[in-house]
Amino acid sequence: MRYYKCGEEKFEVRLTPFSFPCKLCKDKEALVEHPYQKIKVCENCYNLIFENKIKKTLSQYKMFGPDEKVGVFLSGGKDSSSLIYALKKLFPQTQLIGIHINLGIRYYSDTAENVVRKLTKQLKIPLYIYNLPEKEGYRIDDFVFTYFKDKICAVCGTIKRYLFSKISKELNLDVVATGHHLDDTVSTMLSLFFQGDFQSIARLAPVLPPLYPGQVKKIKPLYHTSEKELLYYTVINKLPVESCSCPHGEITPSKKQKKLLEELEKENRQIKYQLLSVFLKKFIPLLKTHPKYISKNEIENFKACKKCGEITTSEDLVCSRCKRIELIKNLKDKTLEVTTEQFLSYISSKPKDEWVILDVRSLEDYKKGHFSGAIWLDSKITENQERKIYKNLKSFKNKTIFLYCYTGALSYYLTLKLRKLNFKAFNIKDPEMLLSIKD
Ligand code: SF4
């Protein structure tokens, strides 16, 4: 089974039963080798180990009480899906609510929303959906037209944090839980450490109490659970998860640290736990005693944003989310996709040397038939670094580029990449119609 996560990372897992019994119950056939304990166990015992760890984390940090209303932010990925599944199993009486933000990312967000709908229906958990394009009139994709085009994940994070806070208040939640796991925490810690941002390290705690009145407590029940453990849990329990990857996935500094950790893990499989322990038990307590990092004045620094009312530390009293939204409000044209009709009308009104059409399907299918004049483009180009893509396509720099594939998804992905490289590219959103046109 192949799973994708936020960004371009892919995971593949295959479960093949062993021909001997589970090491723990000695009853059922062993199905999986536990990634850290290195014992071969059956699916029931694997689930038991996994869920006990979450239970222990919840009680160790006193994350929520029996009468509290807990919101779980669901992205459609394996982390948050596993979290809500385990919470429902462990605490069937707790008032749980799933929350999903549809970010309006074409060929991605609607699939994620459907996955979340399926999961919450299966678990009989109420679901709250916040549709960004419908509620606020913009999409995360629109930021390719701004100078944040190479930092879309950072903008997306700012917007999501604002919405987490707004939605939690609207739903009157006591606690919000997110699917941040051990690998996320340790890689972010390392990345912040290398950047010298020690203040942010101190905030990577498993529980973030409200900093000001009205803010909701945030918890990370998967704080001690590794990504590999989560992956097996998702596969064993056949959880519905997003099967395509976000077209904006970037190689962020923390993703680079994640790769480094994976390499270190080959030598020492406890490395992530050891690093977390050093940070939690030694480094963060030490930081908290340093006058520069003591956060006692933090509350006084918070003011309400004069546009949205959310808390900000910005001196001009406009929070970073509002500043970013202002940029797209002023955009006159945010077109990234055209219909076949729009495309045909454009090419019939413009000289041939002003535009080019790229076919991103397989070479075999291109040879069988393609839109008149289309040039075949190897879709593997998307795997190249941006500099290389630019070099390959720079002869089209002054032309309007139209792209199509089978479904619109791959050509859209490439359209975004080309836009980030300042090409004037458009995706054709109904390629089937285009391909049905005969010469
Ligand atoms: Fe995740 Fe970045 Fe896509 Fe937002 S834009 S969903 S942070 S990969």
PDB file of N, CA and C and ligand atoms in Angstrom, residues 5-8 103 105 108-109 140 152-157 160 245-250 255, ligand 1:
ATOM      1  N   LYS A   5       1.986  11.875   2.287  1.00  0.00           N
ATOM      2  CA  LYS A   5       1.718  12.794   3.378  1.00  0.00           C
ATOM      3  C   LYS A   5       1.839  14.209   2.851  1.00  0.00           C
ATOM      4  N   CYS A   6       1.493  15.176   3.696  1.00  0.00           N
ATOM      5  CA  CYS A   6       1.528  16.579   3.317  1.00  0.00           C
ATOM      6  C   CYS A   6       2.866  16.848   2.620  1.00  0.00           C
ATOM      7  N   GLY A   7       2.828  17.158   1.342  1.00  0.00           N
ATOM      8  CA  GLY A   7       4.081  17.359   0.621  1.00  0.00           C
ATOM      9  C   GLY A   7       4.325  16.190  -0.303  1.00  0.00           C
ATOM     10  N   GLU A   8       5.578  15.993  -0.645  1.00  0.00           N
ATOM     11  CA  GLU A   8       5.868  14.995  -1.676  1.00  0.00           C
ATOM     12  C   GLU A   8       6.317  13.648  -1.126  1.00  0.00           C
ATOM     13  N   LEU A 103      -8.690  23.537   1.883  1.00  0.00           N
ATOM     14  CA  LEU A 103      -7.822  24.675   1.548  1.00  0.00           C
ATOM     15  C   LEU A 103      -7.976  25.154   0.108  1.00  0.00           C
ATOM     16  N   ILE A 105      -7.074  23.623  -2.588  1.00  0.00           N
ATOM     17  CA  ILE A 105      -5.948  23.253  -3.457  1.00  0.00           C
ATOM     18  C   ILE A 105      -6.510  22.297  -4.514  1.00  0.00           C
ATOM     19  N   TYR A 108      -6.510  18.201  -5.018  1.00  0.00           N
ATOM     20  CA  TYR A 108      -6.009  17.671  -3.748  1.00  0.00           C
ATOM     21  C   TYR A 108      -7.036  17.833  -2.622  1.00  0.00           C
ATOM     22  N   SER A 109      -7.488  19.077  -2.411  1.00  0.00           N
ATOM     23  CA  SER A 109      -8.321  19.350  -1.231  1.00  0.00           C
ATOM     24  C   SER A 109      -9.653  18.598  -1.238  1.00  0.00           C
ATOM     25  N   ILE A 140      -5.444  28.411  -1.394  1.00  0.00           N
ATOM     26  CA  ILE A 140      -3.998  28.423  -1.121  1.00  0.00           C
ATOM     27  C   ILE A 140      -3.237  28.578  -2.444  1.00  0.00           C
ATOM     28  N   ILE A 152       4.841  28.582  -0.096  1.00  0.00           N
ATOM     29  CA  ILE A 152       3.397  28.375   0.053  1.00  0.00           C
ATOM     30  C   ILE A 152       3.072  27.593   1.324  1.00  0.00           C
ATOM     31  N   CYS A 153       3.918  26.622   1.685  1.00  0.00           N
ATOM     32  CA  CYS A 153       3.639  25.848   2.905  1.00  0.00           C
ATOM     33  C   CYS A 153       3.658  26.752   4.142  1.00  0.00           C
ATOM     34  N   ALA A 154       4.554  27.721   4.147  1.00  0.00           N
ATOM     35  CA  ALA A 154       4.630  28.626   5.298  1.00  0.00           C
ATOM     36  C   ALA A 154       3.351  29.465   5.379  1.00  0.00           C
ATOM     37  N   VAL A 155       2.860  29.945   4.233  1.00  0.00           N
ATOM     38  CA  VAL A 155       1.618  30.735   4.222  1.00  0.00           C
ATOM     39  C   VAL A 155       0.449  29.842   4.649  1.00  0.00           C
ATOM     40  N   CYS A 156       0.442  28.629   4.105  1.00  0.00           N
ATOM     41  CA  CYS A 156      -0.624  27.675   4.424  1.00  0.00           C
ATOM     42  C   CYS A 156      -0.645  27.421   5.940  1.00  0.00           C
ATOM     43  N   GLY A 157       0.546  27.285   6.528  1.00  0.00           N
ATOM     44  CA  GLY A 157       0.655  27.063   7.976  1.00  0.00           C
ATOM     45  C   GLY A 157       0.086  28.246   8.761  1.00  0.00           C
ATOM     46  N   LYS A 160      -3.688  28.154   8.448  1.00  0.00           N
ATOM     47  CA  LYS A 160      -4.266  27.042   9.216  1.00  0.00           C
ATOM     48  C   LYS A 160      -4.228  27.354  10.715  1.00  0.00           C
ATOM     49  N   SER A 245      -0.769  13.514  -3.454  1.00  0.00           N
ATOM     50  CA  SER A 245       0.095  14.397  -2.689  1.00  0.00           C
ATOM     51  C   SER A 245      -0.197  15.860  -3.027  1.00  0.00           C
ATOM     52  N   CYS A 246      -0.044  16.743  -2.053  1.00  0.00           N
ATOM     53  CA  CYS A 246      -0.329  18.165  -2.273  1.00  0.00           C
ATOM     54  C   CYS A 246       0.653  18.719  -3.308  1.00  0.00           C
ATOM     55  N   PRO A 247       0.141  19.422  -4.323  1.00  0.00           N
ATOM     56  CA  PRO A 247       1.052  19.920  -5.369  1.00  0.00           C
ATOM     57  C   PRO A 247       2.016  20.997  -4.892  1.00  0.00           C
ATOM     58  N   HIS A 248       1.788  21.517  -3.678  1.00  0.00           N
ATOM     59  CA  HIS A 248       2.691  22.570  -3.188  1.00  0.00           C
ATOM     60  C   HIS A 248       3.790  22.036  -2.281  1.00  0.00           C
ATOM     61  N   GLY A 249       3.828  20.709  -2.088  1.00  0.00           N
ATOM     62  CA  GLY A 249       4.806  20.134  -1.156  1.00  0.00           C
ATOM     63  C   GLY A 249       6.212  20.664  -1.412  1.00  0.00           C
ATOM     64  N   GLU A 250       6.833  21.152  -0.382  1.00  0.00           N
ATOM     65  CA  GLU A 250       8.174  21.715  -0.540  1.00  0.00           C
ATOM     66  C   GLU A 250       9.154  20.961   0.350  1.00  0.00           C
ATOM     67  N   LYS A 255      12.029  18.925   6.857  1.00  0.00           N
ATOM     68  CA  LYS A 255      12.009  17.685   6.059  1.00  0.00           C
ATOM     69  C   LYS A 255      13.441  17.209   5.807  1.00  0.00           C
TER      70      LYS A 255
HETATM   71 FE1  SF4 B   1       0.724  20.868   3.343  1.00  0.00          FE
HETATM   72 FE2  SF4 B   1       2.119  22.784   2.114  1.00  0.00          FE
HETATM   73 FE3  SF4 B   1       0.079  21.630   0.862  1.00  0.00          FE
HETATM   74 FE4  SF4 B   1      -0.404  23.287   2.933  1.00  0.00          FE
HETATM   75  S1  SF4 B   1       0.488  23.815   0.952  1.00  0.00           S
HETATM   76  S2  SF4 B   1      -1.368  21.298   2.567  1.00  0.00           S
HETATM   77  S3  SF4 B   1       1.380  22.841   4.246  1.00  0.00           S
HETATM   78  S4  SF4 B   1       2.018  20.636   1.482  1.00  0.00           S
END
